[in-house]
Short mmCIF file of C-alpha atoms in Angstrom, two decimals:
data_model
loop_
_atom_site.label_atom_id
_atom_site.label_comp_id
_atom_site.label_asym_id
_atom_site.label_seq_id
_atom_site.Cartn_x
_atom_site.Cartn_y
_atom_site.Cartn_z
CA MET O 483 0.07 -0.14 0.01
CA ARG O 484 3.10 2.38 0.78
CA THR O 485 4.09 1.62 -2.34
CA VAL O 486 1.02 2.52 -4.64
CA LEU O 487 0.33 5.82 -2.42
CA ARG O 488 4.18 6.78 -3.36
CA ARG O 489 2.90 7.57 -6.97
CA PRO O 490 1.77 11.22 -6.94
CA ASP O 491 -0.64 10.80 -9.56
CA PHE O 492 -2.58 8.03 -7.42
CA ARG O 493 -2.02 9.88 -4.42
CA LEU O 494 -3.86 12.84 -5.81
CA LEU O 495 -6.75 10.64 -6.77
CA PHE O 496 -6.66 8.80 -3.45
CA GLY O 497 -7.28 12.45 -1.81
CA ALA O 498 -10.29 13.11 -4.05
CA LEU O 499 -11.71 9.79 -3.18
CA VAL O 500 -11.31 10.22 0.61
CA ALA O 501 -13.25 13.19 0.43
CA SER O 502 -16.14 11.82 -1.78
CA MET O 503 -16.43 8.70 0.37
CA ALA O 504 -16.33 10.53 3.67
CA ALA O 505 -19.32 12.44 2.20
CA GLU O 506 -21.07 9.19 1.56
CA SER O 507 -20.42 7.64 4.84
CA ILE O 508 -22.13 10.43 6.78
CA LEU O 509 -25.01 10.61 4.37
CA LEU O 510 -26.31 7.08 3.20
CA LEU O 511 -26.97 5.81 6.66
CA ALA O 512 -28.58 8.93 7.47
CA LEU O 513 -31.41 8.85 4.94
CA ALA O 514 -32.49 5.89 6.01
CA ILE O 515 -32.73 6.92 9.50
CA TRP O 516 -34.45 10.00 8.40
CA VAL O 517 -36.96 8.28 6.60
CA LYS O 518 -37.72 5.64 9.59
CA ASP O 519 -38.19 8.96 11.72
CA LEU O 520 -40.92 10.42 9.38
CA THR O 521 -42.78 6.90 8.55
CA GLY O 522 -42.14 4.85 11.36
CA SER O 523 -41.61 2.10 9.27
CA ASP O 524 -38.64 -0.66 9.03
CA GLY O 525 -39.74 -1.32 5.57
CA LEU O 526 -39.81 1.95 4.02
CA ALA O 527 -36.47 3.04 5.76
CA GLY O 528 -34.97 -0.16 4.14
CA ALA O 529 -36.36 1.16 0.84
CA THR O 530 -34.39 3.94 0.73
CA ILE O 531 -31.21 1.59 -0.33
CA PHE O 532 -33.56 0.14 -3.05
CA ALA O 533 -33.83 3.64 -4.24
CA ILE O 534 -30.24 3.95 -4.59
CA VAL O 535 -29.49 0.66 -6.11
CA ALA O 536 -32.35 0.97 -8.53
CA PRO O 537 -30.83 3.02 -11.36
CA MET O 538 -28.27 0.09 -12.05
CA VAL O 539 -31.03 -1.04 -14.78
CA LEU O 540 -29.40 1.97 -16.73
CA ALA O 541 -25.97 0.28 -16.45
CA PRO O 542 -25.44 -0.62 -20.01
CA LEU O 543 -26.05 3.03 -21.22
CA VAL O 544 -23.77 4.56 -18.54
CA GLY O 545 -21.03 2.18 -19.18
CA TRP O 546 -21.18 3.38 -22.90
CA ALA O 547 -20.99 7.01 -21.99
CA VAL O 548 -18.02 6.53 -19.68
CA ASP O 549 -16.23 4.63 -22.48
CA ARG O 550 -17.00 7.47 -25.12
CA TYR O 551 -16.11 10.53 -23.20
CA PRO O 552 -12.68 11.38 -21.20
CA ARG O 553 -12.84 10.01 -17.68
CA ARG O 554 -11.29 12.97 -15.41
CA PRO O 555 -13.46 15.64 -16.89
CA LEU O 556 -16.64 13.23 -16.51
CA PHE O 557 -15.69 12.12 -12.98
CA VAL O 558 -15.50 15.90 -12.21
CA ALA O 559 -18.91 16.45 -13.85
CA ALA O 560 -20.45 13.53 -11.73
CA ASN O 561 -19.18 14.57 -8.61
CA LEU O 562 -20.45 18.12 -9.12
CA ALA O 563 -23.75 16.91 -10.69
CA THR O 564 -24.13 14.86 -7.13
CA ALA O 565 -23.62 17.69 -4.67
CA ALA O 566 -26.19 19.76 -6.87
CA LEU O 567 -28.92 16.87 -6.57
CA LEU O 568 -28.73 16.84 -2.68
CA THR O 569 -30.44 20.24 -2.39
CA PRO O 570 -33.83 19.29 -2.30
CA LEU O 571 -33.00 17.72 1.28
CA PHE O 572 -32.75 21.17 2.58
CA THR O 573 -36.98 21.38 1.88
CA ILE O 574 -38.05 18.09 3.75
CA SER O 575 -40.04 18.88 6.99
CA ASP O 576 -42.47 15.86 7.29
CA SER O 577 -43.70 12.54 6.26
CA GLY O 578 -45.24 13.99 2.96
CA ASP O 579 -41.60 14.78 1.82
CA VAL O 580 -40.55 11.34 2.07
CA TRP O 581 -40.68 11.18 -1.73
CA LEU O 582 -38.14 13.74 -2.10
CA VAL O 583 -35.96 11.26 -0.01
CA TYR O 584 -36.32 8.76 -2.53
CA VAL O 585 -35.73 10.76 -5.51
CA VAL O 586 -32.44 12.24 -4.29
CA ALA O 587 -31.45 8.30 -3.44
CA ALA O 588 -32.26 7.47 -6.95
CA LEU O 589 -30.22 10.09 -8.38
CA TYR O 590 -27.40 9.39 -6.04
CA GLY O 591 -27.28 5.94 -7.07
CA LEU O 592 -26.91 7.01 -10.80
CA SER O 593 -24.28 9.16 -10.19
CA TYR O 594 -22.66 6.33 -7.83
CA LEU O 595 -22.84 4.12 -10.75
CA THR O 596 -21.21 6.42 -13.28
CA VAL O 597 -18.11 7.25 -10.78
CA SER O 598 -17.62 3.60 -10.08
CA ALA O 599 -17.24 2.89 -13.52
CA LEU O 600 -14.91 5.90 -13.99
CA LEU O 601 -12.92 4.77 -11.18
CA SER O 602 -12.01 1.65 -12.38
CA GLY O 603 -10.74 2.83 -15.59
CA LEU O 604 -8.86 5.86 -13.67
CA ILE O 605 -7.16 3.37 -11.59
CA ARG O 606 -6.01 1.08 -14.75
CA GLN O 607 -4.46 4.17 -16.24
CA LEU O 608 -2.74 5.40 -13.21
CA VAL O 609 -1.50 2.44 -11.37
CA PRO O 610 0.60 -0.87 -13.12
CA GLY O 611 -1.23 -4.33 -13.02
CA GLU O 612 0.93 -5.69 -10.05
CA LEU O 613 -0.24 -3.03 -7.92
CA LEU O 614 -4.06 -3.10 -8.91
CA ALA O 615 -4.74 -4.76 -6.03
CA ASP O 616 -2.69 -2.63 -3.69
CA ALA O 617 -4.52 0.66 -5.27
CA ASN O 618 -7.93 -1.36 -4.69
CA GLY O 619 -6.88 -2.35 -1.02
CA ALA O 620 -5.94 1.35 -0.21
CA LEU O 621 -9.45 2.62 -1.19
CA GLN O 622 -11.32 0.02 0.51
CA THR O 623 -9.38 0.41 3.60
CA VAL O 624 -10.37 4.24 3.69
CA ARG O 625 -13.70 3.28 2.53
CA GLN O 626 -13.99 0.89 5.85
CA ALA O 627 -12.11 2.86 8.28
CA LEU O 628 -14.78 5.88 7.44
CA ARG O 629 -17.44 3.43 8.55
CA LEU O 630 -15.87 3.95 12.23
CA VAL O 631 -16.84 7.46 12.30
CA GLY O 632 -18.82 8.69 9.27
CA PRO O 633 -22.07 6.74 10.42
CA LEU O 634 -21.61 7.49 13.80
CA ALA O 635 -21.11 11.00 13.17
CA GLY O 636 -23.87 10.96 10.68
CA ALA O 637 -26.41 9.68 13.15
CA ALA O 638 -25.07 11.87 15.95
CA LEU O 639 -25.44 15.24 13.81
CA TYR O 640 -29.06 14.15 12.37
CA ALA O 641 -30.23 13.43 15.94
CA ALA O 642 -28.66 16.79 17.04
CA VAL O 643 -29.55 19.36 14.46
CA GLY O 644 -31.33 17.19 11.66
CA GLY O 645 -30.71 16.36 8.14
CA TRP O 646 -29.89 19.73 6.58
CA LEU O 647 -26.47 19.62 8.09
CA LEU O 648 -25.57 16.55 6.99
CA ALA O 649 -26.49 17.30 3.23
CA ALA O 650 -24.37 20.62 3.33
CA LEU O 651 -21.22 18.19 4.80
CA ALA O 652 -21.67 15.70 1.94
CA MET O 653 -22.35 18.41 -0.81
CA THR O 654 -18.89 19.87 0.34
CA GLY O 655 -17.23 16.73 0.33
CA PHE O 656 -18.40 15.87 -3.58
CA GLY O 657 -17.17 19.34 -4.34
CA THR O 658 -13.98 18.88 -2.87
CA ALA O 659 -13.34 15.63 -4.76
CA ALA O 660 -14.29 17.32 -8.05
CA ALA O 661 -11.96 20.25 -7.44
CA VAL O 662 -8.93 17.84 -6.67
CA VAL O 663 -9.54 15.55 -9.72
CA ALA O 664 -9.85 18.70 -11.69
CA LEU O 665 -5.81 18.99 -10.95
CA LEU O 666 -5.28 15.23 -12.28
CA ARG O 667 -3.37 14.85 -15.43
CA VAL O 668 -4.43 11.47 -17.28
CA PRO O 669 -3.41 10.46 -20.66
CA GLU O 670 -6.95 9.46 -22.18
CA THR O 671 -7.26 6.50 -24.31
CA PRO O 672 -9.62 6.98 -27.51
CA PRO O 673 -13.05 5.26 -27.36
CA ALA O 674 -13.17 1.91 -28.44
CA GLY O 675 -15.86 0.10 -30.68
CA ALA O 676 -16.18 3.43 -32.71
CA ASP O 677 -16.79 0.94 -35.60
CA LEU O 678 -20.00 -1.10 -34.08
CA ARG O 679 -23.46 -0.37 -34.29
CA TRP O 680 -24.83 1.71 -31.18
CA PRO O 681 -26.89 -1.55 -29.70
CA ALA O 682 -23.73 -3.74 -29.89
CA GLU O 683 -21.41 -1.02 -28.32
CA LEU O 684 -24.23 -1.02 -25.19
CA GLY O 685 -23.84 -4.87 -24.95
CA ALA O 686 -20.25 -5.05 -25.18
CA GLY O 687 -19.44 -5.26 -21.54
CA LEU O 688 -22.04 -8.03 -20.69
CA ARG O 689 -20.60 -9.97 -23.60
CA HIS O 690 -17.00 -9.66 -22.32
CA LEU O 691 -18.58 -10.76 -18.68
CA VAL O 692 -20.22 -13.65 -20.01
CA GLY O 693 -17.33 -14.66 -22.42
CA GLU O 694 -14.51 -14.32 -19.91
CA PRO O 695 -14.65 -17.79 -17.56
CA ALA O 696 -13.26 -16.20 -14.15
CA LEU O 697 -15.46 -13.15 -14.51
CA ARG O 698 -18.58 -15.17 -15.66
CA ARG O 699 -18.21 -17.38 -12.55
CA ALA O 700 -17.14 -14.52 -9.96
CA LEU O 701 -20.37 -12.33 -11.53
CA LEU O 702 -22.92 -15.38 -11.52
CA GLY O 703 -21.92 -16.66 -7.96
CA TYR O 704 -21.94 -13.01 -6.53
CA GLY O 705 -25.12 -11.92 -8.41
CA LEU O 706 -26.97 -15.55 -6.88
CA GLY O 707 -25.81 -14.42 -3.31
CA SER O 708 -27.01 -10.91 -3.90
CA LEU O 709 -30.74 -12.21 -4.39
CA VAL O 710 -30.83 -12.38 -0.47
CA MET O 711 -28.10 -10.16 0.55
CA GLY O 712 -30.27 -7.16 0.17
CA PHE O 713 -32.59 -8.40 2.71
CA THR O 714 -30.41 -7.19 5.18
CA GLU O 715 -30.86 -3.59 4.44
CA SER O 716 -34.49 -3.61 6.24
CA LEU O 717 -33.39 -6.38 8.46
CA ILE O 718 -30.89 -4.42 10.35
CA PHE O 719 -33.37 -1.85 11.50
CA ALA O 720 -35.79 -4.60 12.81
CA TYR O 721 -32.98 -6.20 14.46
CA VAL O 722 -32.12 -3.00 16.49
CA ASP O 723 -35.73 -2.12 16.85
CA GLN O 724 -37.36 -5.53 17.89
CA GLY O 725 -34.35 -7.66 18.89
CA LEU O 726 -32.16 -4.98 20.93
CA ARG O 727 -35.13 -2.63 21.75
CA ARG O 728 -33.02 0.28 20.72
CA ASP O 729 -33.81 3.20 18.58
CA ALA O 730 -33.08 3.30 14.85
CA ALA O 731 -29.92 5.57 15.58
CA PHE O 732 -28.09 2.64 17.07
CA VAL O 733 -27.79 1.31 13.50
CA GLY O 734 -25.12 3.71 13.22
CA VAL O 735 -23.17 1.83 16.33
CA LEU O 736 -23.40 -1.18 14.19
CA VAL O 737 -22.23 0.04 11.25
CA ALA O 738 -19.37 1.57 12.95
CA VAL O 739 -18.33 -1.80 14.48
CA GLN O 740 -18.83 -3.18 10.82
CA GLY O 741 -15.99 -0.69 10.11
CA VAL O 742 -13.63 -2.35 12.22
CA GLY O 743 -13.60 -5.53 10.80
CA GLY O 744 -13.63 -3.72 7.43
CA LEU O 745 -10.49 -1.97 8.04
CA VAL O 746 -8.63 -5.26 9.29
CA GLY O 747 -9.92 -6.68 5.83
CA GLY O 748 -8.99 -3.72 3.75
CA LEU O 749 -5.46 -4.26 5.15
CA LEU O 750 -5.13 -7.67 4.26
CA SER O 751 -7.06 -7.91 0.95
CA ALA O 752 -3.92 -6.92 -1.42
CA ASP O 753 -1.79 -9.71 0.07
CA LEU O 754 -4.57 -12.37 0.01
CA VAL O 755 -4.93 -11.70 -3.64
CA ARG O 756 -1.39 -12.44 -4.00
CA ARG O 757 -1.59 -15.66 -2.34
CA ALA O 758 -5.26 -17.27 -3.52
CA GLY O 759 -6.02 -14.97 -6.86
CA GLU O 760 -9.03 -12.66 -7.00
CA VAL O 761 -11.64 -14.98 -7.48
CA GLY O 762 -10.36 -17.08 -4.51
CA VAL O 763 -10.48 -13.88 -2.36
CA LEU O 764 -13.80 -13.18 -3.49
CA ALA O 765 -14.91 -16.65 -2.38
CA ALA O 766 -13.32 -16.19 1.11
CA GLY O 767 -15.17 -12.95 1.41
CA VAL O 768 -18.53 -14.33 0.40
CA MET O 769 -17.59 -17.52 2.63
CA LEU O 770 -17.62 -14.95 5.77
CA PHE O 771 -20.80 -13.58 5.27
CA GLY O 772 -22.69 -16.73 6.06
CA PRO O 773 -22.13 -17.14 9.71
CA ALA O 774 -22.08 -13.30 10.26
CA ALA O 775 -25.93 -13.69 8.95
CA LEU O 776 -26.98 -16.64 10.93
CA ALA O 777 -25.51 -15.23 14.04
CA LEU O 778 -27.41 -12.03 13.66
CA ALA O 779 -30.60 -14.47 14.09
CA TYR O 780 -29.94 -14.64 17.43
CA PRO O 781 -30.70 -11.01 19.12
CA ARG O 782 -27.91 -10.57 21.76
CA LEU O 783 -25.68 -7.49 21.66
CA TRP O 784 -22.32 -9.15 21.92
CA LEU O 785 -22.95 -12.00 19.17
CA GLY O 786 -24.13 -8.97 17.20
CA VAL O 787 -20.85 -7.22 17.65
CA ALA O 788 -19.00 -10.24 16.55
CA ALA O 789 -21.20 -10.99 13.71
CA LEU O 790 -20.83 -7.44 12.34
CA LEU O 791 -17.19 -7.46 12.50
CA LEU O 792 -17.30 -10.74 10.63
CA ALA O 793 -19.44 -9.22 7.84
CA GLY O 794 -16.97 -6.06 8.06
CA LEU O 795 -14.03 -8.40 7.23
CA SER O 796 -15.63 -9.81 4.23
CA LEU O 797 -16.55 -6.76 2.57
CA PRO O 798 -13.40 -5.20 1.21
CA LEU O 799 -12.13 -9.06 0.60
CA ILE O 800 -15.25 -9.06 -1.72
CA MET O 801 -14.90 -5.83 -3.53
CA VAL O 802 -10.87 -5.67 -3.81
CA GLY O 803 -10.98 -9.50 -5.39
CA LEU O 804 -13.93 -8.52 -7.98
CA ASN O 805 -12.43 -5.08 -8.84
CA THR O 806 -9.03 -6.14 -9.71
CA LEU O 807 -10.29 -9.19 -11.39
CA ILE O 808 -12.40 -7.11 -13.88
CA GLN O 809 -9.63 -4.59 -14.21
CA ARG O 810 -6.71 -7.40 -15.09
CA ARG O 811 -9.28 -9.16 -17.24
CA THR O 812 -10.68 -6.55 -19.17
CA PRO O 813 -9.35 -4.41 -22.18
CA ALA O 814 -8.80 -0.27 -21.18
CA GLY O 815 -11.45 0.57 -23.82
CA LEU O 816 -13.92 -1.67 -22.70
CA LEU O 817 -13.65 -1.03 -18.73
CA GLY O 818 -16.23 1.29 -18.28
CA ARG O 819 -18.87 -0.81 -20.20
CA VAL O 820 -17.63 -4.06 -18.16
CA ALA O 821 -17.49 -2.46 -14.73
CA ALA O 822 -20.99 -0.93 -15.15
CA ALA O 823 -22.36 -4.20 -16.49
CA SER O 824 -20.90 -6.03 -13.46
CA GLU O 825 -22.47 -3.51 -11.00
CA ALA O 826 -25.65 -4.33 -12.63
CA VAL O 827 -25.40 -8.02 -12.59
CA VAL O 828 -24.67 -7.82 -9.13
CA SER O 829 -27.13 -4.89 -7.97
CA GLY O 830 -29.75 -5.83 -10.16
CA PRO O 831 -30.70 -8.83 -7.72
CA GLN O 832 -29.78 -7.11 -4.90
CA ALA O 833 -32.16 -4.49 -5.89
CA VAL O 834 -34.87 -6.95 -5.90
CA SER O 835 -33.78 -8.45 -2.57
CA ILE O 836 -33.86 -5.25 -1.23
CA GLY O 837 -37.30 -4.43 -2.24
CA GLY O 838 -38.33 -7.95 -1.30
CA GLY O 839 -36.93 -7.67 2.29
CA ALA O 840 -38.84 -4.22 3.00
CA LEU O 841 -41.97 -6.55 2.31
CA LEU O 842 -41.05 -9.58 4.12
CA VAL O 843 -39.75 -8.04 6.97
CA GLY O 844 -43.48 -6.93 7.59
CA VAL O 845 -44.70 -10.40 7.10
CA PHE O 846 -42.14 -12.99 8.60
CA ASP O 847 -39.99 -12.78 11.83
CA TYR O 848 -36.82 -10.98 10.92
CA ARG O 849 -34.80 -13.90 12.42
CA LEU O 850 -35.87 -16.59 10.16
CA LEU O 851 -35.11 -14.27 7.06
CA PHE O 852 -31.42 -13.61 8.72
CA VAL O 853 -31.32 -17.79 8.42
CA LEU O 854 -32.48 -17.82 5.09
CA VAL O 855 -29.77 -15.24 4.05
CA GLY O 856 -27.10 -17.23 6.09
CA VAL O 857 -28.02 -20.60 4.30
CA ALA O 858 -28.41 -19.08 0.84
CA THR O 859 -25.18 -17.20 0.85
CA THR O 860 -23.20 -20.03 2.18
CA ALA O 861 -24.49 -22.12 -1.20
CA ALA O 862 -23.34 -19.11 -3.26
CA GLY O 863 -19.73 -19.02 -1.62
CA ALA O 864 -19.35 -22.64 -2.13
CA PHE O 865 -19.91 -22.19 -6.07
CA LEU O 866 -17.53 -19.48 -6.06
CA TRP O 867 -14.52 -21.73 -4.06
CA ARG O 868 -15.04 -24.52 -6.66
CA GLY O 869 -13.84 -21.97 -9.29
CA ARG O 870 -11.06 -20.63 -7.31
CA ARG O 871 -8.21 -21.63 -9.80
CA LEU O 872 -9.95 -19.74 -12.67
CA SER O 873 -7.52 -16.84 -11.64
CA ALA O 874 -3.92 -17.52 -10.48
CA PRO O 875 -2.50 -15.76 -7.45
CA VAL O 876 -0.75 -12.33 -8.58
CA PRO O 877 2.90 -11.97 -8.05
CA SER O 878 4.07 -9.25 -5.96
CA PRO O 879 6.10 -6.47 -7.16
CA ARG O 880 8.95 -7.53 -5.21
CA ALA O 881 9.08 -10.84 -6.73
CA GLN O 882 8.70 -9.57 -10.43
CA GLY O 883 11.72 -7.23 -9.33
CA ARG O 884 13.94 -10.19 -8.37
CA ASN O 885 12.98 -12.15 -11.69
CA GLY O 886 13.81 -9.02 -13.70
CA LYS O 887 10.51 -8.62 -15.10
CA SER O 888 8.44 -5.33 -15.40
CA GLY O 889 4.80 -5.37 -14.71
CA ARG O 890 4.52 -1.62 -15.92
CA PRO O 891 1.73 -1.66 -18.63
CA GLY O 892 2.55 -1.00 -22.15
CA ARG O 893 0.42 1.44 -24.53
CA ASP O 894 -2.45 -0.93 -24.57
CA GLY O 895 -2.67 -1.06 -20.73
CA HIS O 896 -1.53 -4.45 -20.42
CA SER O 897 1.94 -5.68 -18.95
CA SER O 898 4.27 -7.62 -20.43
CA ARG O 899 3.84 -10.53 -18.88
CA GLU O 900 -0.10 -10.17 -19.51
CA ARG O 901 0.82 -9.80 -23.22
CA VAL O 902 2.80 -13.12 -23.50
CA ARG O 903 0.25 -14.95 -21.89
CA ALA O 904 -2.21 -13.58 -24.07
CA ARG O 905 -0.17 -15.10 -27.17
CA LEU O 906 -0.28 -18.49 -25.88
CA PRO O 907 -2.84 -21.13 -25.99
CA ARG O 908 -5.33 -20.91 -23.21
CA ALA O 909 -6.69 -24.10 -21.88
CA ARG O 910 -9.51 -24.15 -19.58
CA ALA O 911 -8.93 -23.95 -15.82
CA PRO O 912 -9.86 -26.65 -13.97
CA GLU O 913 -13.06 -26.17 -11.84
CA ARG O 914 -12.86 -29.28 -9.25
CA GLY O 915 -11.98 -28.48 -5.72
CA PRO O 916 -12.80 -28.91 -2.08
CA VAL O 917 -16.48 -27.36 -1.50
CA VAL O 918 -16.33 -24.96 1.66
CA SER O 919 -19.42 -25.22 4.08
CA SER O 920 -19.93 -21.51 4.56
CA ARG O 921 -19.78 -18.49 2.23
CA ASP O 922 -21.64 -15.25 1.23
CA PRO O 923 -22.11 -12.31 -1.29
CA ARG O 924 -21.76 -8.88 -1.63
CA GLY O 925 -22.53 -6.06 1.09
CA ALA O 926 -24.64 -3.30 0.79
CA ALA O 927 -23.80 0.22 0.19
#
């Protein structure tokens, strides 16, 4: 991580992302708490996250735009637009204004999808292939560290002052990110696929995901797990309200606990990618979430703390494994569409499950639903673990230096090692392997 942070260009991007992630960490949970206070409904509070995820249906169009236009100016514009779209939050006063929260959440989801697709390409352009896991791990470490203070600060400020101050702070964070990235100088690559028809360009990202064996298995296993993972967005409010008998703002405390585990996972993720490969780390992260969900079915605070530490540990492993796999297995000119399509493949089922969870939590006991999440994600994790050999462990920069080989990308964005590998006949990797008995997919935003 120190190696990648010595690079001035990445350090500038890193500072911008710290500002935007800080804004996100204090805002997102507060929106759900705001809806809970206005309506008194656990389901409507969880539906706030559904509104954020719903714009993923536009992923092909967003990915096409990201690949057709220069990434740095588009990143700046997206952050400025995000700051502007928060202004309606200043007008909310009672339950009749809840629809405004949902509109803002949906627009933020569209912005988040755009920025995520842009970020994959920017990192790929700024960082050599052998340091991609370190770059992704550094960002996930900061994201998880912010969980220690962001949600607690957001919940405390909301309880003391109200939502307007959170909106103002978030706008400041996104504006700062735009200003810092505007200083970055990135060599832009010309858009790919100009000779294709417009529908073919839109579907190119999804076709790449389907055609690449490691990406196909990673997204299939992770997407199947996401069909139930979204339940937890509503279940956590029921767990705090009905199980622990505490106010909705206590969710911020639990999210901060989850951040402790996430901080550890972020620090370990790059080293684990070098040892187990991207699919193996994705599988390990998914594996850890299953027992965490099962533990939350028994409402005891000490057990809930342990479960959320475990869930927090899983999230950066999942995201670093998946993001690094996408960046290493995708041509530079296609990366925006592939990143956006992968978000849709995972977040589409998750959006359905968030909406389903918001309905089911009012019908079934939340403890039964936590058991369902644990069992289903364990099965999805086992499926991923069987395909862990589809991605080999990533050599460390030190090992490459000792061997006298450079991992710096060439003009096509690939290292010399990757270009040589691409010329060799590709044998299909074996999918046999021991089945691990527990596992789990993606955490929510």
